[in-house]
Short mmCIF file of C-alpha atoms in Angstrom, two decimals:
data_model
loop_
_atom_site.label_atom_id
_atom_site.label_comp_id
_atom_site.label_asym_id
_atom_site.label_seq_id
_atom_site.Cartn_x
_atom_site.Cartn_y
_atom_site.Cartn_z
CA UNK A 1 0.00 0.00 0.00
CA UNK A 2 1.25 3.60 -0.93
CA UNK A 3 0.76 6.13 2.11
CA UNK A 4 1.76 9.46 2.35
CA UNK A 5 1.77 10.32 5.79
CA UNK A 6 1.51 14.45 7.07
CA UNK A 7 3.15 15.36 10.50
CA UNK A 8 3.12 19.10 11.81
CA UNK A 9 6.74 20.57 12.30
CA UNK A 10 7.82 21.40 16.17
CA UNK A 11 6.74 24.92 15.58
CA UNK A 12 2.94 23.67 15.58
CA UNK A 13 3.95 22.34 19.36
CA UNK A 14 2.98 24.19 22.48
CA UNK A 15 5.81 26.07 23.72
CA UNK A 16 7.63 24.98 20.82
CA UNK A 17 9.63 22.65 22.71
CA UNK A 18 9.18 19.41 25.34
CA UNK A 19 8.56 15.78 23.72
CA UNK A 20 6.46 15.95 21.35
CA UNK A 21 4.18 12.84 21.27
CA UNK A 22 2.37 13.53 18.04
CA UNK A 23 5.51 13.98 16.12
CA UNK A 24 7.37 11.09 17.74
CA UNK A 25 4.18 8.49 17.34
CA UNK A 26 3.69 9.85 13.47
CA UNK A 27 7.50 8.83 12.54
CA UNK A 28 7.53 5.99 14.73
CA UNK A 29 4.15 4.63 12.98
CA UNK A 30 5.89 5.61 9.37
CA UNK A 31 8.88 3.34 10.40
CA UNK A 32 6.55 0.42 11.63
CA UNK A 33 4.71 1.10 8.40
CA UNK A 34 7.88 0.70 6.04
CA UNK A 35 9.39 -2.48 8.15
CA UNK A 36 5.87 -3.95 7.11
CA UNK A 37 6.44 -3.30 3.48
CA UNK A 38 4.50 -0.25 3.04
CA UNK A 39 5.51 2.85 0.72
CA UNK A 40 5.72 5.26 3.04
CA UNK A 41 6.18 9.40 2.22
CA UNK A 42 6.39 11.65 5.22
CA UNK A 43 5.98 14.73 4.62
CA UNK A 44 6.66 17.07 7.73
CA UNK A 45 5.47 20.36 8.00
CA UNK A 46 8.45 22.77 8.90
CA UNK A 47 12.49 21.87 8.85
CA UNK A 48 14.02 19.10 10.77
CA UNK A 49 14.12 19.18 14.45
CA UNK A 50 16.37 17.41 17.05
CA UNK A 51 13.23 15.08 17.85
CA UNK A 52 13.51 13.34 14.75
CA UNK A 53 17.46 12.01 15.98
CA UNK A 54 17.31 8.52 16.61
CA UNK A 55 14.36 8.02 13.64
CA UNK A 56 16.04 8.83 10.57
CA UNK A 57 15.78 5.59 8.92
CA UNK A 58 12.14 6.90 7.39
CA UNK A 59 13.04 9.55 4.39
CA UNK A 60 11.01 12.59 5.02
CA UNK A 61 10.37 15.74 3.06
CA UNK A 62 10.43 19.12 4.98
CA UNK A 63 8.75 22.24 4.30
CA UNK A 64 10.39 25.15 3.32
CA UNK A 65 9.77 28.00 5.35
CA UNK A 66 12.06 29.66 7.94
CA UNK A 67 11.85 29.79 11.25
CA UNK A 68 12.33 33.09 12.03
CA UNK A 69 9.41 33.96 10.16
CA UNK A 70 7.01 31.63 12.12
CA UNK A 71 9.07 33.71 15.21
CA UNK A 72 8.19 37.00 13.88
CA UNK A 73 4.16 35.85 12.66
CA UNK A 74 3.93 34.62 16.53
CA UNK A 75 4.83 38.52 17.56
CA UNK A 76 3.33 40.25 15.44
CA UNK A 77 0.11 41.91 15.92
CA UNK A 78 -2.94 39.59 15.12
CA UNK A 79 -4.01 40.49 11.74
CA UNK A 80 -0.51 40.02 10.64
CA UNK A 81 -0.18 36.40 12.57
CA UNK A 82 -3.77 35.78 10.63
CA UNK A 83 -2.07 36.89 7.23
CA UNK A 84 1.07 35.13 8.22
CA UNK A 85 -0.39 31.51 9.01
CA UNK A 86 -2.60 32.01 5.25
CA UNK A 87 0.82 32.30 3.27
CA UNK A 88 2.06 29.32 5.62
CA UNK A 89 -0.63 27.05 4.93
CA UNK A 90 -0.55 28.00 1.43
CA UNK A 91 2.99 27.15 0.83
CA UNK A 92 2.47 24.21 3.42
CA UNK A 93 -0.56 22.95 0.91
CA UNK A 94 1.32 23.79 -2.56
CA UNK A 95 4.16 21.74 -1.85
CA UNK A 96 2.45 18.83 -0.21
CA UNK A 97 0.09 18.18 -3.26
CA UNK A 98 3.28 18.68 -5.48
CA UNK A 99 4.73 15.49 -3.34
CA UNK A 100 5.35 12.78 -6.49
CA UNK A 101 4.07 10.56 -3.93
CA UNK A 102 0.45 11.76 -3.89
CA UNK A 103 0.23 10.82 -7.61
CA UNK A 104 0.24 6.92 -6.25
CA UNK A 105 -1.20 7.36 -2.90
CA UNK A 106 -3.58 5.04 -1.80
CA UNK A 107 -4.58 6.81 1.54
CA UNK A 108 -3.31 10.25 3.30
CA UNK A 109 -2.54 10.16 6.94
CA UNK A 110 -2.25 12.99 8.74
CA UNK A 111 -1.45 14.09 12.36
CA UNK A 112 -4.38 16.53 13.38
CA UNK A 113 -7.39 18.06 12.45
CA UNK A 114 -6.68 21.37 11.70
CA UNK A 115 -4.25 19.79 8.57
CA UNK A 116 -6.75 17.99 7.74
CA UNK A 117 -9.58 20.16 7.52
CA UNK A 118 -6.95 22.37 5.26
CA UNK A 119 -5.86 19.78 3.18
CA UNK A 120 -9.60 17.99 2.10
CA UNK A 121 -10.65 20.18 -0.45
CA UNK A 122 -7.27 19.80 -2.06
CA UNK A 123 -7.63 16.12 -2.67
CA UNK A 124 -9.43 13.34 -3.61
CA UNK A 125 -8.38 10.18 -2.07
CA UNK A 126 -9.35 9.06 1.67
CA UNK A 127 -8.06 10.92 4.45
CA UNK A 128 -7.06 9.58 8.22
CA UNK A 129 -6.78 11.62 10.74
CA UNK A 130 -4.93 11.08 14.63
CA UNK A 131 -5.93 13.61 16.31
CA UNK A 132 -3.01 13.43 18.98
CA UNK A 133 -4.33 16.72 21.17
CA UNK A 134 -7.54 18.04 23.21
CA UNK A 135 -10.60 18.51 22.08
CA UNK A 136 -12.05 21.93 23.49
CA UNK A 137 -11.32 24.19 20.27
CA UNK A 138 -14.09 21.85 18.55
CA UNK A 139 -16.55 22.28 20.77
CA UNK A 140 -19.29 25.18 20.65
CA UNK A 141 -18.97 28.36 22.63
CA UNK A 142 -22.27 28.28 23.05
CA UNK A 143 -21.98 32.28 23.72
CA UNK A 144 -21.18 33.18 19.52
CA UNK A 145 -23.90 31.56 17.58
CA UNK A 146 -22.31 32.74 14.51
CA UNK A 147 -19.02 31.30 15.13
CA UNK A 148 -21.01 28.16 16.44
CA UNK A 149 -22.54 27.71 13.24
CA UNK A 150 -19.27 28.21 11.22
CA UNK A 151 -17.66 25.29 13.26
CA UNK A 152 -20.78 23.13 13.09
CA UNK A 153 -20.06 23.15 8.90
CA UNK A 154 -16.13 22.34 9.39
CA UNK A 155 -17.00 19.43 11.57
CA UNK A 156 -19.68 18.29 9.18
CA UNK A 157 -17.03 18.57 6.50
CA UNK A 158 -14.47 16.43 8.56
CA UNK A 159 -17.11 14.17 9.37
CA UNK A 160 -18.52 13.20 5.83
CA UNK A 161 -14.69 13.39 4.30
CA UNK A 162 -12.52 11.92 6.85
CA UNK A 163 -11.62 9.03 8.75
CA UNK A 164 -11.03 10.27 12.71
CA UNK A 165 -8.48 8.29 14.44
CA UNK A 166 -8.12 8.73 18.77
CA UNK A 167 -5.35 7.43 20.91
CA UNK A 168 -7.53 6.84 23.32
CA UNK A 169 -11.09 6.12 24.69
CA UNK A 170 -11.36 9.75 26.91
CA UNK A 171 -10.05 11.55 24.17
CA UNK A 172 -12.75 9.36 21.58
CA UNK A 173 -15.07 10.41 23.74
CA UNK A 174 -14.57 14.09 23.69
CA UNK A 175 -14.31 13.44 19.99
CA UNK A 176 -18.03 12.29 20.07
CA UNK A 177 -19.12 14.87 21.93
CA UNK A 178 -17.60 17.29 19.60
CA UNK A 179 -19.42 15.18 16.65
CA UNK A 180 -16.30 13.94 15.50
CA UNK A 181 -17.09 10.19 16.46
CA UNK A 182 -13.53 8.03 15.83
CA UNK A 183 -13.78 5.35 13.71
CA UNK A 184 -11.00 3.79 15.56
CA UNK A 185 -9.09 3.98 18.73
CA UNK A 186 -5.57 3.43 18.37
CA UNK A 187 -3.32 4.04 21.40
CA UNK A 188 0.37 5.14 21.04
CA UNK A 189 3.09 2.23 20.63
CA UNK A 190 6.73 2.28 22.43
CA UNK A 191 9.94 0.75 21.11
CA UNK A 192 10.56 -1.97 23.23
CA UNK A 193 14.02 -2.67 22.34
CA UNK A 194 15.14 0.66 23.45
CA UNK A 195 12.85 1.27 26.49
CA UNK A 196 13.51 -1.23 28.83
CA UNK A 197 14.97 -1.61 32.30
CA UNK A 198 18.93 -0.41 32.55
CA UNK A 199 21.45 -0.71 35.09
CA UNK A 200 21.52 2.72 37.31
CA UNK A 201 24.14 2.71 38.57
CA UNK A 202 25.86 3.25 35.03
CA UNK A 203 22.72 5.58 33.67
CA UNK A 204 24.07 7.77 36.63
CA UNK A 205 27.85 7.63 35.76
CA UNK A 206 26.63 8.14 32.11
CA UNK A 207 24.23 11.60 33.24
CA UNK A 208 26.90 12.63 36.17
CA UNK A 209 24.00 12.52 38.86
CA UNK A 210 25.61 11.57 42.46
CA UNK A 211 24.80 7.80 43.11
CA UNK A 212 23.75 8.36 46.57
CA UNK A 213 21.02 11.17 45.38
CA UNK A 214 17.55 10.37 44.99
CA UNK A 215 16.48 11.23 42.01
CA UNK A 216 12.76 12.24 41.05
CA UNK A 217 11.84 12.96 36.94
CA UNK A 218 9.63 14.79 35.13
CA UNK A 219 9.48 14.70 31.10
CA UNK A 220 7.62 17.08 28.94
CA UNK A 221 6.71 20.29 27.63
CA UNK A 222 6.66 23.56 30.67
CA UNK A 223 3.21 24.74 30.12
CA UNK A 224 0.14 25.46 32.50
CA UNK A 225 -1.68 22.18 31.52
CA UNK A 226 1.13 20.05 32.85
CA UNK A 227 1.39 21.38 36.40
CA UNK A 228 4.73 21.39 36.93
CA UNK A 229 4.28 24.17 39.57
CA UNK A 230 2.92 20.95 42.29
CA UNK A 231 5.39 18.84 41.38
CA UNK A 232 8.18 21.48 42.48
CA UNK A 233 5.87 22.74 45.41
CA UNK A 234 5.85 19.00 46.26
CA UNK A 235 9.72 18.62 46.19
CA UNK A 236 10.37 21.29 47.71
CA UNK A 237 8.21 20.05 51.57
CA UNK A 238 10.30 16.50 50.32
CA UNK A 239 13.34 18.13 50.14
CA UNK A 240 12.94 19.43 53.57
CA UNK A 241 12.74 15.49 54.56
CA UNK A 242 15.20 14.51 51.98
CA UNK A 243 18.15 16.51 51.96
CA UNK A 244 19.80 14.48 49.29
CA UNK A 245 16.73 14.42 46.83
CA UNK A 246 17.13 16.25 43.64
CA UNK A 247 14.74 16.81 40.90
CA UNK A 248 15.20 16.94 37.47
CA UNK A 249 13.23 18.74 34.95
CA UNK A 250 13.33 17.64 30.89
CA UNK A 251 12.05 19.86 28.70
CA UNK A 252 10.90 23.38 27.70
CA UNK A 253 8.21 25.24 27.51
CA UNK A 254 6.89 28.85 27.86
CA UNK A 255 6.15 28.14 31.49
CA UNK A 256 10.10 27.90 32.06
CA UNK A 257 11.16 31.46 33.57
CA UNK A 258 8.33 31.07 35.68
CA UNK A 259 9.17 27.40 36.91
CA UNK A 260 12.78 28.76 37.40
CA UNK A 261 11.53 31.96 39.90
CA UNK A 262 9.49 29.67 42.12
CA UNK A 263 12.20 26.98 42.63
CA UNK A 264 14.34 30.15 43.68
CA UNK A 265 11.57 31.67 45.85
CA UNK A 266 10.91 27.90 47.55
CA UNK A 267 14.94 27.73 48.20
CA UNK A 268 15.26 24.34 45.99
CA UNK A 269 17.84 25.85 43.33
CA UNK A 270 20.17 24.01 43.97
CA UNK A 271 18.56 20.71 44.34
CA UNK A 272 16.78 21.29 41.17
CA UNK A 273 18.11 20.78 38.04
CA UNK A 274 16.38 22.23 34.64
CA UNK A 275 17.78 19.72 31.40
CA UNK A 276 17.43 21.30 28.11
CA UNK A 277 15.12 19.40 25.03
CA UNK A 278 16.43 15.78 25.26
CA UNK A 279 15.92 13.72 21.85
CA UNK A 280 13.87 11.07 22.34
CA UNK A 281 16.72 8.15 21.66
CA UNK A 282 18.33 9.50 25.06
CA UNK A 283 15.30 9.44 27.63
CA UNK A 284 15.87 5.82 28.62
CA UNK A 285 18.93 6.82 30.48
CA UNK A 286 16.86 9.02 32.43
CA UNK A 287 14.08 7.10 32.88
CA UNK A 288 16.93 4.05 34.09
CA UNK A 289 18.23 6.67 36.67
CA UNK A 290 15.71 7.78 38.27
CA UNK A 291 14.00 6.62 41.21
CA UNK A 292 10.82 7.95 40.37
CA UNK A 293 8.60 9.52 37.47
CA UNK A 294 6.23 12.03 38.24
CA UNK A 295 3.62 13.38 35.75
CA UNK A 296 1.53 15.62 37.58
CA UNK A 297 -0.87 16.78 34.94
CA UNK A 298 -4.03 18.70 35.57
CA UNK A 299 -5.40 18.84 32.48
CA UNK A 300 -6.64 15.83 30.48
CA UNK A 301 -3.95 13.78 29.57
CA UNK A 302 -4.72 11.63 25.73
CA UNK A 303 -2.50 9.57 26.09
CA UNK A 304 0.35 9.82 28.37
CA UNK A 305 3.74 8.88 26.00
CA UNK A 306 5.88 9.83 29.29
CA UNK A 307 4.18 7.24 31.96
CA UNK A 308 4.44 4.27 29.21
CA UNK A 309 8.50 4.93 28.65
CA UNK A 310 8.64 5.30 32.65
CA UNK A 311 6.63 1.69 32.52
CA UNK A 312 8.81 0.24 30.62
CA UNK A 313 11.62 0.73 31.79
CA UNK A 314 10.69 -0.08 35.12
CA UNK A 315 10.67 3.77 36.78
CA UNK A 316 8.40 3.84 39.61
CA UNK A 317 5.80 6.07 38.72
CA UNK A 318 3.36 8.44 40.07
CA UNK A 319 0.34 9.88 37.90
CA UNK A 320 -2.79 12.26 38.50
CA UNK A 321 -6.11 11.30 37.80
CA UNK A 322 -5.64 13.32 34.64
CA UNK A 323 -3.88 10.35 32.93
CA UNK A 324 -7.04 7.74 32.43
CA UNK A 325 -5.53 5.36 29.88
CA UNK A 326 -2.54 4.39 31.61
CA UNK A 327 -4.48 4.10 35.75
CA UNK A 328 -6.92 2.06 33.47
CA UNK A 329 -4.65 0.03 31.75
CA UNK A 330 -2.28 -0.06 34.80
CA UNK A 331 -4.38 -0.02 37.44
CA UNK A 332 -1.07 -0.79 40.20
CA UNK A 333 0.47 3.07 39.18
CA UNK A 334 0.27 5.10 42.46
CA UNK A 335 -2.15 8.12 42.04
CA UNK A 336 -3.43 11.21 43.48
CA UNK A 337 -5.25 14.55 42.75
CA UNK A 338 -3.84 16.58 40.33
CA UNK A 339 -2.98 19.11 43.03
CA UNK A 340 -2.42 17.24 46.30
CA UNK A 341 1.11 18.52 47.39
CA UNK A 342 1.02 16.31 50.37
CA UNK A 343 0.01 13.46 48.99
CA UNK A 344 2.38 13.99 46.37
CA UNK A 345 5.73 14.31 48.50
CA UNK A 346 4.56 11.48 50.77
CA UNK A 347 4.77 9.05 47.26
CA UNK A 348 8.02 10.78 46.12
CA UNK A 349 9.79 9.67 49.74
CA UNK A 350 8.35 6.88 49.30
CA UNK A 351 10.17 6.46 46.20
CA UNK A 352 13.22 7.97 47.13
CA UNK A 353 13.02 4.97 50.04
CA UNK A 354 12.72 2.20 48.27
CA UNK A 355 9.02 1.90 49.08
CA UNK A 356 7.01 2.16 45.71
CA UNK A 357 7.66 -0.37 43.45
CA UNK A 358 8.10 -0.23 39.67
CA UNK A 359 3.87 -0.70 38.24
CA UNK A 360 3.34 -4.40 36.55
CA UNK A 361 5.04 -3.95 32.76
CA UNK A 362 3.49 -7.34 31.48
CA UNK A 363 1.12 -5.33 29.16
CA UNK A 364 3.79 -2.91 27.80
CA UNK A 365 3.94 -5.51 24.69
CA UNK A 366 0.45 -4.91 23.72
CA UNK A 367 1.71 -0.73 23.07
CA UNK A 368 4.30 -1.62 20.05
CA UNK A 369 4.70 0.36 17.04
CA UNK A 370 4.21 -2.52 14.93
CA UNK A 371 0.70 -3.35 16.84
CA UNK A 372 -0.36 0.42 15.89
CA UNK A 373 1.17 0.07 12.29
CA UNK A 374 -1.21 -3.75 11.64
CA UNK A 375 -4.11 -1.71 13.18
CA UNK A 376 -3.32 1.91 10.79
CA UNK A 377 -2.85 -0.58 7.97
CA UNK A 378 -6.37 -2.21 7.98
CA UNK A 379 -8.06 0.79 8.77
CA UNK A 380 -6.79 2.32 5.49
CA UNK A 381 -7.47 -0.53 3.69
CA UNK A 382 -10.84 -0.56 4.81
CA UNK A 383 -11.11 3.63 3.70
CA UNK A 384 -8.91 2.95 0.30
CA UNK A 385 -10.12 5.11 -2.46
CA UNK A 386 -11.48 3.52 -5.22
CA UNK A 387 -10.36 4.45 -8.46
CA UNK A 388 -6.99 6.04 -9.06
CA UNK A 389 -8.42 9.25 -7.60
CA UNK A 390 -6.92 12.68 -8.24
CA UNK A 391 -5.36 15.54 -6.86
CA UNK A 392 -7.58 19.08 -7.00
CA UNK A 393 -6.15 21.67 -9.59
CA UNK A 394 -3.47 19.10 -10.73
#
């Protein structure tokens, strides 16, 4: 089967920066795709980023168009962003239906609605969409009946054009409500052969963290809807306890400066360390050297990427109630309220003390890449256009 498959580039990320699930499951399904014998075209929608390091086995095409223009759009008064993000997703549509590979394509996979929405009226073969991301910005105001009505005709265009992927059942549910009902539910995979339990005591030597320290992690974007602001508020009454606890903090985000002043005002500076973008090939070390994973969300998690990696490689992990899929699907992952300091420092010592053991990772085989690819593969073949089909205006 011939797919071309559309991912958005790191500047369509939140804070621009963190790990970037959608990107990494889009390449990581592309690879899956290819080892299966699949034609695969990825087309990626801004210039290679540092995420893709590890993954460049899959040929991808990149969009041409600098940065520092998407910089200067984002800070520039709003009816030059709006005028800005028209050229973009011109050029953006121009040179994806000028990919040689849409000539032969049997399906078109892309990672979000918005890109797909933009890139239906453009073609004529059938469309699958992952929506990797909330919901809310399809759902009515209920306040502007005018702008109500305007989404109420894109959804009905999605709906009757595309096929609507989720990664999992909250976020298919959301989709319903929004009348976007998924035709599947396909959870993220993980690559098994590189997440896995390590030895820690050389993950240490290899990060040059202390091997007496305990360590607690978090991994992701800095950004109000991950809640980072607990987690250090949390430390910070644990560090009190634990004078040798340290906390490390991977990614970036525009919540960073802000993160920064309040582990100076709590006194934790020192204790606290802030590690710049990691590519995704070099997590497992961290994962393997920490005695604990925290992801203290309080905003609906999809699917959390983060918790699965922790999983397995046999992290001891700690989630909020934010993060349905994984309590569901591992029910023995300690818990809490998204903003329960206490509770929160009382399961990091408990960590720290060798108290809160790693959660079951028997079902971490059923989240492969090559379980998501078999399932991607018979949904298109199920949506495959009939016909040799045909690019608009071509």
């Amino acid at each position: 089967m011939n797919i071309v498959m559309v991912m958005r580039s790191q500047a369509g990320v939140p804070g621009r920066a963190g790990v970037p699930g959608g990107q990494i499951g889009m390449v990581q399904i592309a690879r899956a795709l290819s080892a299966a014998g699949h034609t695969v075209a990825l087309f990626v929608g801004g210039p290679r980023m540092s995420y893709l390091d590890g993954l460049d086995d899959i040929r991808a095409t990149h969009l041409r168009w600098p940065t520092w223009l998407d910089n200067a759009t984002a800070a520039a008064p709003e009816p030059v962003r709006d005028l800005g993000r028209r050229a973009r997703r011109r050029r953006w549509l121009a040179a994806l239906t000028a990919l040689p590979a849409m000539a032969t394509a049997d399906v078109v996979h892309v990672q979000g609605l918005e890109d797909a929405e933009a890139l239906l009226p453009a073609v004529d073969m059938p469309v699958v969409v992952t929506h990797w991301g909330r919901v809310g910005r399809w759902l009515p105001t209920g306040t502007a009946p005018a702008a109500d009505r305007a989404l109420a005709e894109r959804i009905a265009q999605l709906r009757a054009r595309a096929t609507v992927v989720a990664i999992g059942q909250a976020q298919a549910e959301a989709l319903a409500a929004a009348g976007l009902p998924a035709a599947a539910v396909i959870p993220p995979g993980i690559d098994l052969q590189h997440f896995r339990p390590g030895d820690r005591h050389l993950t240490r030597l290899q990060l040059g963290l202390p091997l007496g320290d305990g360590v607690v992690l978090y991994v992701g974007r800095l950004a109000p809807d991950k809640n980072v602001e607990t987690l250090i508020q949390a430390f910070a009454s644990l560090h009190q306890q634990l004078r040798s606890s340290r906390l490390l903090i991977v990614g970036d985000g525009p919540t960073k400066a802000q993160l920064q002043r309040l582990v100076e005002q709590l006194g934790v500076d020192t204790a606290v360390t802030f590690v710049p973008f990691i590519a995704h090939h070099l997590l497992p070390a961290y994962y393997n050297a920490a005695d604990v994973t925290v992801v203290p969300s309080n905003y609906l998690e999809t699917f959390c990427m983060v918790a699965l990696e922790a999983i397995a490689c046999a992290c001891p992990l700690v989630v909020t109630d934010q993060v349905p899929e994984i309590r569901q699907a591992f029910p023995d992952v300690a818990s809490l309220a998204s903003y329960d300091v206490a509770g929160l420092r009382d399961q990091m010592a408990a960590a720290l003390r060798g108290h809160l053991t790693p959660a079951d990772n028997t079902r971490v085989i059923d989240y492969t890449w090559s379980n998501a690819a078999r399932q991607y593969a018979d949904l298109y073949q199920s949506t495959r256009r009939q016909g040799s089909g045909s690019i608009s205006g071509r």
